[in-house]
PDB file of C-alpha atoms in Angstrom:
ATOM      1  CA  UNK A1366       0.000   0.000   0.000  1.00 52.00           C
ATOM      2  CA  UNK A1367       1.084   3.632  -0.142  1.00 80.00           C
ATOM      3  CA  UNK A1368       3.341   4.978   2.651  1.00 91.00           C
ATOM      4  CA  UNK A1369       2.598   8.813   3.637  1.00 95.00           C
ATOM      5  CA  UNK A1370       3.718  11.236   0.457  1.00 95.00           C
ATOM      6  CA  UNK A1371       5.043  14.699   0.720  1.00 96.00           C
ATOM      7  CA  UNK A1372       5.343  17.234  -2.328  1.00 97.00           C
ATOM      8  CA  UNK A1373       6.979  19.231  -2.745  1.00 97.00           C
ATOM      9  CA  UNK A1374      10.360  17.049  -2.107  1.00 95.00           C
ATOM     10  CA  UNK A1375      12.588  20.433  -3.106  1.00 97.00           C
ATOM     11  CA  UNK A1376      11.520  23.683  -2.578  1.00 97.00           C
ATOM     12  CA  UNK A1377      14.075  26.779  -2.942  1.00 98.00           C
ATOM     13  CA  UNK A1378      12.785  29.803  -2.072  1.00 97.00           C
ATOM     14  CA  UNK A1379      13.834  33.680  -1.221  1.00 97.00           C
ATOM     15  CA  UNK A1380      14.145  34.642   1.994  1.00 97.00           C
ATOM     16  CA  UNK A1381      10.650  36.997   3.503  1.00 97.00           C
ATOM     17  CA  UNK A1382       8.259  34.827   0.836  1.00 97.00           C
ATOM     18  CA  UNK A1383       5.638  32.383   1.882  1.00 98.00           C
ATOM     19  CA  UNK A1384       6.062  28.647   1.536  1.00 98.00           C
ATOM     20  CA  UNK A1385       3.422  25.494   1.562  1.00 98.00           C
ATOM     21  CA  UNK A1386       4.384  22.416   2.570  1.00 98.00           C
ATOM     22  CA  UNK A1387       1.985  19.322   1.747  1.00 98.00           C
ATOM     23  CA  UNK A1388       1.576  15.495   3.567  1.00 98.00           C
ATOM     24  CA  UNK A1389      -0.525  12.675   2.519  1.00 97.00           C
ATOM     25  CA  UNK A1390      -0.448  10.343   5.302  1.00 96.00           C
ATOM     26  CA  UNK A1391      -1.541   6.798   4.957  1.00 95.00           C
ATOM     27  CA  UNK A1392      -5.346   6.296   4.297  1.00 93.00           C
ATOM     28  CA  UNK A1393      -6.982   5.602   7.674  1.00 90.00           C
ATOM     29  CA  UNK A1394      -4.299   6.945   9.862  1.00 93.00           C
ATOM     30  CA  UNK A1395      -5.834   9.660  12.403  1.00 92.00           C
ATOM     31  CA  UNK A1396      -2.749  11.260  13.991  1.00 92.00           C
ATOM     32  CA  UNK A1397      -0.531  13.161  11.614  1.00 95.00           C
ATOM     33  CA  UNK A1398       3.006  14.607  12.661  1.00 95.00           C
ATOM     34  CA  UNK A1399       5.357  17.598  11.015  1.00 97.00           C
ATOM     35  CA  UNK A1400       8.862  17.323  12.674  1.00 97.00           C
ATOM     36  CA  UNK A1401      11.889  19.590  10.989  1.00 97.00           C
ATOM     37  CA  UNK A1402      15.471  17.890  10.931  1.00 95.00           C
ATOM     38  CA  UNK A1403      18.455  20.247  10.275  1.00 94.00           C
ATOM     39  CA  UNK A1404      21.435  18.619   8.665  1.00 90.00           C
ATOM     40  CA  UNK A1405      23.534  16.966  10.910  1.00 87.00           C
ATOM     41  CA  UNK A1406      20.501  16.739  13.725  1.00 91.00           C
ATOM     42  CA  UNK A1407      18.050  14.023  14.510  1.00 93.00           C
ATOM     43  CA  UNK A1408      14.419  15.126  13.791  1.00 94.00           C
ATOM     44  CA  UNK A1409      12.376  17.723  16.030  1.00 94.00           C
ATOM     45  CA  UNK A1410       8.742  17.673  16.599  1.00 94.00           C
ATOM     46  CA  UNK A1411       6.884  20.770  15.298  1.00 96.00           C
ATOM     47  CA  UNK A1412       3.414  19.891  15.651  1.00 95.00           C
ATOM     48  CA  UNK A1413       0.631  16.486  16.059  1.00 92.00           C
ATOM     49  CA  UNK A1414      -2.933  16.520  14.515  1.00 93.00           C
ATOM     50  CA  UNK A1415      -5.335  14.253  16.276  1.00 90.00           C
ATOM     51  CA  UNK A1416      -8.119  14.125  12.969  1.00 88.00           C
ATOM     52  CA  UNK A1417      -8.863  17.968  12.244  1.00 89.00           C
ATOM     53  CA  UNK A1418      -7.489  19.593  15.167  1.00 88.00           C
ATOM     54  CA  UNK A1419      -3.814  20.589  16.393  1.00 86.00           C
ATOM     55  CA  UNK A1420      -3.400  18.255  19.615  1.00 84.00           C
ATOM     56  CA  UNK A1421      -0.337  19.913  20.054  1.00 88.00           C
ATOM     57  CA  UNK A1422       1.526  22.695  18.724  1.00 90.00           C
ATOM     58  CA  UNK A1423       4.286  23.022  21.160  1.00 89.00           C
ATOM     59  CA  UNK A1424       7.306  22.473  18.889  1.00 92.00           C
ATOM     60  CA  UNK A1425       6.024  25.037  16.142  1.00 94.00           C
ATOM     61  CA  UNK A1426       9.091  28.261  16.569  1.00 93.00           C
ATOM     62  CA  UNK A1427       6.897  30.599  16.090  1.00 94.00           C
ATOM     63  CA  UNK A1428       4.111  32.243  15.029  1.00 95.00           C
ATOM     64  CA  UNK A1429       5.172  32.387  11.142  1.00 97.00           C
ATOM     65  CA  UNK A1430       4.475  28.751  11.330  1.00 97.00           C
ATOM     66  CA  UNK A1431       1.681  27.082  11.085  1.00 96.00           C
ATOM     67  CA  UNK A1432      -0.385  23.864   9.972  1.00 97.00           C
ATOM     68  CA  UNK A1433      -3.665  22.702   9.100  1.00 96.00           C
ATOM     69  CA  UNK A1434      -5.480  19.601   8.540  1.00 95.00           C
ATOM     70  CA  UNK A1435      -8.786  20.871   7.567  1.00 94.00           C
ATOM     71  CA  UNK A1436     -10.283  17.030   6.485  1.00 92.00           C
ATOM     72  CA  UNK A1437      -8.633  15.129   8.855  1.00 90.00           C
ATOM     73  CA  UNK A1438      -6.152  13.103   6.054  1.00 94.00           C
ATOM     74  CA  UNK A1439      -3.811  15.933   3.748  1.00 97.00           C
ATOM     75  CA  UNK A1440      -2.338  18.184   6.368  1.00 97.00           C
ATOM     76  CA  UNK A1441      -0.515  21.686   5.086  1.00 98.00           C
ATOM     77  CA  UNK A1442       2.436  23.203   7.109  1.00 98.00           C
ATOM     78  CA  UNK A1443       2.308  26.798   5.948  1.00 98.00           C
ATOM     79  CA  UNK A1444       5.656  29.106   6.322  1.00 98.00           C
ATOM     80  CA  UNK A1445       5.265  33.089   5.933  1.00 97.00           C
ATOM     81  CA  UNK A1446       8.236  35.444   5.942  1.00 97.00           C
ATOM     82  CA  UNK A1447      10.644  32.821   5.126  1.00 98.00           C
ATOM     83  CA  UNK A1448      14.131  33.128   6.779  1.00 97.00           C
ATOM     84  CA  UNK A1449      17.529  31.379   6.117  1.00 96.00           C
ATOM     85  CA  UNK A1450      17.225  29.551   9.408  1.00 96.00           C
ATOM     86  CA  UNK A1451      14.044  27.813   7.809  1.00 97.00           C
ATOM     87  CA  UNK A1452      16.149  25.873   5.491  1.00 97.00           C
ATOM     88  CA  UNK A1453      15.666  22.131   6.750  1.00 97.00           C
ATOM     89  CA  UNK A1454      14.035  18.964   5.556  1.00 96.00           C
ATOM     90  CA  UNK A1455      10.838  19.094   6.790  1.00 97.00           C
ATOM     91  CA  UNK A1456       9.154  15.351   7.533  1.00 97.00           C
ATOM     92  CA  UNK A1457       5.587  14.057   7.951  1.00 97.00           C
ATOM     93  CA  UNK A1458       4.581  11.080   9.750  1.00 95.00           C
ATOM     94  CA  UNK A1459       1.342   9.598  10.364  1.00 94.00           C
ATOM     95  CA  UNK A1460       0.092   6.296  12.581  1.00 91.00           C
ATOM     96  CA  UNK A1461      -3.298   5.003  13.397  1.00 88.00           C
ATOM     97  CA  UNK A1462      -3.838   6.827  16.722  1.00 75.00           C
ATOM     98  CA  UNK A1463      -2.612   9.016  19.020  1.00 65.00           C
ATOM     99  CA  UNK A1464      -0.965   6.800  21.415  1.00 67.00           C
ATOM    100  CA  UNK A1465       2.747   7.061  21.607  1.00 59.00           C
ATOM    101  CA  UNK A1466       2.229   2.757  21.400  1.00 65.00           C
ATOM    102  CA  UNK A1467       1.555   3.522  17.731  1.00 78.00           C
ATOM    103  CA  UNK A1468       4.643   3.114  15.381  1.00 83.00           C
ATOM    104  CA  UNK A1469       4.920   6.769  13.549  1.00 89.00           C
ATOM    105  CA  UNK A1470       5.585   6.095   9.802  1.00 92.00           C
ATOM    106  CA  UNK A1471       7.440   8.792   8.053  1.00 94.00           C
ATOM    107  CA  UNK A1472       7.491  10.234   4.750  1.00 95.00           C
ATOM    108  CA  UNK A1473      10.264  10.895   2.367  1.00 93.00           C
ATOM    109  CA  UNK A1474      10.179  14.490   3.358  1.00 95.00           C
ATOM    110  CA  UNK A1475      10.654  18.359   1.914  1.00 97.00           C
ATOM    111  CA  UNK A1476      13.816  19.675   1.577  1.00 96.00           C
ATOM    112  CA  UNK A1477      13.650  23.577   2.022  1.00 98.00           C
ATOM    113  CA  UNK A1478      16.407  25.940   1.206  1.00 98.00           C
ATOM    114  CA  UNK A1479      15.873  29.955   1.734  1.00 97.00           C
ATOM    115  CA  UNK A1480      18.272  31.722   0.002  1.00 96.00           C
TER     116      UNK A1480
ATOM    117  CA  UNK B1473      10.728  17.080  28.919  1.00 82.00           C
ATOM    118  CA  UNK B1474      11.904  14.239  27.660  1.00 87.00           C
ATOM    119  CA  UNK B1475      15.815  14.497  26.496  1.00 90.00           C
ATOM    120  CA  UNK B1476      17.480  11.809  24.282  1.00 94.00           C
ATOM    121  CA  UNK B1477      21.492  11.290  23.690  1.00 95.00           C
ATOM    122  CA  UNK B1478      23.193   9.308  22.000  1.00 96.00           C
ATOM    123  CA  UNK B1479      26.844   8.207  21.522  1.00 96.00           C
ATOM    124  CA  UNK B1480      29.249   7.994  19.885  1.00 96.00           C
ATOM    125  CA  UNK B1481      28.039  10.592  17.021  1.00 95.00           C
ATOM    126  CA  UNK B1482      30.940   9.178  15.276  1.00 95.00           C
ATOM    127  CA  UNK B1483      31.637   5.635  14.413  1.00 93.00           C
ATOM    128  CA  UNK B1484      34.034   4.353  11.578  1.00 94.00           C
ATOM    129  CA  UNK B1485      34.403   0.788  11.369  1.00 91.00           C
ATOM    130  CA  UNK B1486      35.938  -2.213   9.504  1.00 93.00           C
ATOM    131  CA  UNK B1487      33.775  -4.814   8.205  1.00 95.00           C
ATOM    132  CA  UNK B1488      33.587  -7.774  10.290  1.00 96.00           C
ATOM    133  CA  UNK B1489      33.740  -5.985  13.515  1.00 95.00           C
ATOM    134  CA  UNK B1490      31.099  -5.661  16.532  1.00 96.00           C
ATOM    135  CA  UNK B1491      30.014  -2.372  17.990  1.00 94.00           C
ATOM    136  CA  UNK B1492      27.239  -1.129  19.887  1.00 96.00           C
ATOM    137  CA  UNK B1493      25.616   2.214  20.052  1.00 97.00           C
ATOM    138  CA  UNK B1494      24.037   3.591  23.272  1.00 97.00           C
ATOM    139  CA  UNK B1495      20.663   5.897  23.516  1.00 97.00           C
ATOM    140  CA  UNK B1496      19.929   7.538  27.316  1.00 95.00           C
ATOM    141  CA  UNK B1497      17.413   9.002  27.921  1.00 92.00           C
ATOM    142  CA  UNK B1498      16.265  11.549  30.516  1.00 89.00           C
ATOM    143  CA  UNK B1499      12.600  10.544  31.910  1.00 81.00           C
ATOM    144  CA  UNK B1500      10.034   7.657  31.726  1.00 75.00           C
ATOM    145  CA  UNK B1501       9.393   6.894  27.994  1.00 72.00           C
ATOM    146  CA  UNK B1502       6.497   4.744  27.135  1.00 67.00           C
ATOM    147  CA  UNK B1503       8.483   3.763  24.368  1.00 84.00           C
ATOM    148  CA  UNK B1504      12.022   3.241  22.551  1.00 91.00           C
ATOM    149  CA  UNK B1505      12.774   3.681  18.632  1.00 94.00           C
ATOM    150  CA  UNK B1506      15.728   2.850  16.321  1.00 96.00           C
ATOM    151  CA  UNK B1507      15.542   4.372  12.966  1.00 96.00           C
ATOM    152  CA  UNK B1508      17.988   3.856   9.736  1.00 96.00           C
ATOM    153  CA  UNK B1509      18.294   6.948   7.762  1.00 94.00           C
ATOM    154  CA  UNK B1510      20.116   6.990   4.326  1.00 93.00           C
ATOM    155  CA  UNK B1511      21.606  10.058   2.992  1.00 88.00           C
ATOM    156  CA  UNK B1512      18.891  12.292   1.407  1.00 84.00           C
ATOM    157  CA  UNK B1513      16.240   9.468   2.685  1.00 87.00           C
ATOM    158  CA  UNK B1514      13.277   9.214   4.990  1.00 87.00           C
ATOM    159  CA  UNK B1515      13.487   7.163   8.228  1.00 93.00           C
ATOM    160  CA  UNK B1516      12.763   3.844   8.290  1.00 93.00           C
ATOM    161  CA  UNK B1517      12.000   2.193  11.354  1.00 92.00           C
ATOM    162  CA  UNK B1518      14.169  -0.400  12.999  1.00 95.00           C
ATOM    163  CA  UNK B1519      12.856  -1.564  16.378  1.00 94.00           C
ATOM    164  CA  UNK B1520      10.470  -0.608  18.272  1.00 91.00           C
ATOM    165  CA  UNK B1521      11.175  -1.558  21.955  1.00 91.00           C
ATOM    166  CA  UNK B1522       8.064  -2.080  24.731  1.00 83.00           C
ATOM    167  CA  UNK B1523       9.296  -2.751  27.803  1.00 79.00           C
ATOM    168  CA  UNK B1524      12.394  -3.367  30.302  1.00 80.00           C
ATOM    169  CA  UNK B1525      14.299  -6.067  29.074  1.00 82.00           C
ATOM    170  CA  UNK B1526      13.300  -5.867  26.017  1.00 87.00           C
ATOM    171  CA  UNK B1527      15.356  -7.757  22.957  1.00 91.00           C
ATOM    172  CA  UNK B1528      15.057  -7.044  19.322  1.00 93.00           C
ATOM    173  CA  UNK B1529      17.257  -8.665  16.954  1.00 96.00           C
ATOM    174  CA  UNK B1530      17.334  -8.524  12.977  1.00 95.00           C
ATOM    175  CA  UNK B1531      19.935 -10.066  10.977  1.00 96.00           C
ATOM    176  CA  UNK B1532      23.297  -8.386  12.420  1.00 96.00           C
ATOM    177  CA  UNK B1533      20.634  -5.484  14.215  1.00 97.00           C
ATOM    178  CA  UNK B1534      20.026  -6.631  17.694  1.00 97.00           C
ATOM    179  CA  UNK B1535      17.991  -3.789  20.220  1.00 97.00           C
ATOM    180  CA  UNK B1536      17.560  -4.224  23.717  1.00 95.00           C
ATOM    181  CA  UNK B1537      16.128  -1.803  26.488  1.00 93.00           C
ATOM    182  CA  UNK B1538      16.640  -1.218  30.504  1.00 91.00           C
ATOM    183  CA  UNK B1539      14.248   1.533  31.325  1.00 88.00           C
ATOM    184  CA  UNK B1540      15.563   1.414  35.015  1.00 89.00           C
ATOM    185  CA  UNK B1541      18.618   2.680  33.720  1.00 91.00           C
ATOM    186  CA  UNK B1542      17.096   4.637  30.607  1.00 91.00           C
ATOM    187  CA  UNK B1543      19.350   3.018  28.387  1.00 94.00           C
ATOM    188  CA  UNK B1544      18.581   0.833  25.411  1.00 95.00           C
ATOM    189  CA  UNK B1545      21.376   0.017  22.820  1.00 97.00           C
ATOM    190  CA  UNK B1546      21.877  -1.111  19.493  1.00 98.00           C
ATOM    191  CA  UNK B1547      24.711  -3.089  18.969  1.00 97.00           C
ATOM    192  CA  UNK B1548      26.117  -4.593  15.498  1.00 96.00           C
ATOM    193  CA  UNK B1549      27.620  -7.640  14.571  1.00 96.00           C
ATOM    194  CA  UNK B1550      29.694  -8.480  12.059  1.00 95.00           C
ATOM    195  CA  UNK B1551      29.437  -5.245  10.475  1.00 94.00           C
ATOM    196  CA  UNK B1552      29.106  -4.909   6.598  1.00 95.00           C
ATOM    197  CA  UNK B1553      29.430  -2.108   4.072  1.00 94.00           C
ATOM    198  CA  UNK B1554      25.356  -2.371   3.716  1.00 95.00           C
ATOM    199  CA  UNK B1555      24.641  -1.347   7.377  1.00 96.00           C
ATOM    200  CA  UNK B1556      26.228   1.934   6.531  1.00 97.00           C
ATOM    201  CA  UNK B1557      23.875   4.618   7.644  1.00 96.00           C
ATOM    202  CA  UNK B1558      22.623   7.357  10.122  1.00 96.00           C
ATOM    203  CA  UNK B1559      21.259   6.099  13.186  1.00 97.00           C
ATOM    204  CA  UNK B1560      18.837   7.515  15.797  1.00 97.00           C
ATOM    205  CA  UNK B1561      17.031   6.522  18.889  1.00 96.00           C
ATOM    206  CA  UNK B1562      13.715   8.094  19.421  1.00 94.00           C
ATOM    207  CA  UNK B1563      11.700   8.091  22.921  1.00 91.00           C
ATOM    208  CA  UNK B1564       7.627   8.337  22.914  1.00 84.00           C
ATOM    209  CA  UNK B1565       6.797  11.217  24.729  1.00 73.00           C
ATOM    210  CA  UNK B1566       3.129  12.345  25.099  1.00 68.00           C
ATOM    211  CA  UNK B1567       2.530  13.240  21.420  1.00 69.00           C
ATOM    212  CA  UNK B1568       5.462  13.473  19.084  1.00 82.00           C
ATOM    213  CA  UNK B1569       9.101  11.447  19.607  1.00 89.00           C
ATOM    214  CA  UNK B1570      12.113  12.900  20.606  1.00 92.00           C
ATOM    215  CA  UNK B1571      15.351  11.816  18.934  1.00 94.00           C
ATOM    216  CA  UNK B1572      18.677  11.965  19.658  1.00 95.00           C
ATOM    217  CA  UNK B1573      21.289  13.398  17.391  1.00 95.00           C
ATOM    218  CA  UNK B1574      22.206  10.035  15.574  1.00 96.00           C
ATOM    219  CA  UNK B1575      25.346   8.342  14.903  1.00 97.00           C
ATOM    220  CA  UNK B1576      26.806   8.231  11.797  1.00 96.00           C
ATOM    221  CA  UNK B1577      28.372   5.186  11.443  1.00 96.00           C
ATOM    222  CA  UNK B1578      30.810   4.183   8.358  1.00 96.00           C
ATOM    223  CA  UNK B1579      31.445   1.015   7.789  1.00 96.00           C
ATOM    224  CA  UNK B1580      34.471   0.231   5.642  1.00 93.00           C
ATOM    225  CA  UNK B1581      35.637  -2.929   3.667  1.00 86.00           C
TER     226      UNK B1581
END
């Protein structure tokens, strides 16, 4: 079956523009993850949808970040006033539930580089 | 707030060697990961460890976990060229995972 997608997997863009990220997670999984890994680091959690709604938002920056999941499947991480320190690869996961005792399956991920 | 380390960040190897990674972490996890990463690739999940005491083993992988001491490791065996990779250890927290910083390990012929 299909794993979770993510498109675009390259995205360069100019420094103060707006960016859209975009996840597919596995058909039927509820709980849908963004985490952002720099190179050389391991993955950091950004933000966990529970169906429509944000569960938890904790590891979002800031405020020019922010995610939606509108249906409960596609979730969009949205980036406005791009900086340098945005560059990452940005990775979705999904599972069947919310319960940490549910494996997180990742997608292949957006690489973003603000120039 | 659950904190995960790893070590060595480092590891260069010969082929045919054993070596094992370690992954502490710093509070009650409900859960322990191991993840493979390939350059410019997703993660792909290893292990996925339950309980104290817990063993994992897959071909030369083999996972095990003491949560009394926070500690699981991932030790290699007869390490070939194929097992080169990034890998991390990831603890459950009460939504997303936190990882440690990986180890890069090279293996060498």
């Amino acid at each position: 079956g299909a794993g979770v997608s993510q498109t675009p997997s390259n995205k360069v863009t100019e420094k103060g523009k707006y960016v859209e990220l975009r996840c597919d997670p596995i058909s039927g999984h509820t709980a849908l993850y963004w985490y952002r890994q720099s190179l050389g680091q391991g993955p950091e959690f950004l933000i966990y949808f529970q169906g429509t709604g944000a569960a938890d938002d904790s590891g979002l920056p800031n405020d020019r970040f922010f995610a939606v999941r509108p249906e409960g499947s596609v979730s969009t991480l949205k980036i406005q006033r791009t900086e340098r320190g945005d560059s990452a690869v940005y990775l979705c996961a999904s599972s069947q539930g919310s319960s940490s005792y549910n494996e997180q399956f990742f997608g292949p991920g957006t690489r973003l580089t603000v120039l | 707030e659950l904190k995960v380390e790893q070590n060595p960040l480092f590891l260069s190897m010969q082929e045919g060697k054993n070596y094992t990674i370690y992954c502490n972490y710093s509070t009650t996890s409900d859960r322990l990961y191991w993840y493979r990463q390939d350059p410019g690739k997703s993660l792909e999940s290893l292990f996925v460890l339950l309980s104290n005491g817990a063993v994992k083993q897959e071909g030369r992988l083999m996972a095990s976990l003491d949560t009394k001491a926070r500690l699981s490791t991932l030790h290699i065996t007869a390490a070939v060229h194929d097992l080169s990779a990034t890998y991390f250890c990831a603890g459950a927290g009460a939504d997303g995972l936190t990882f440690g910083k990986g180890t890069h390990l090279i293996i060498q012929p």
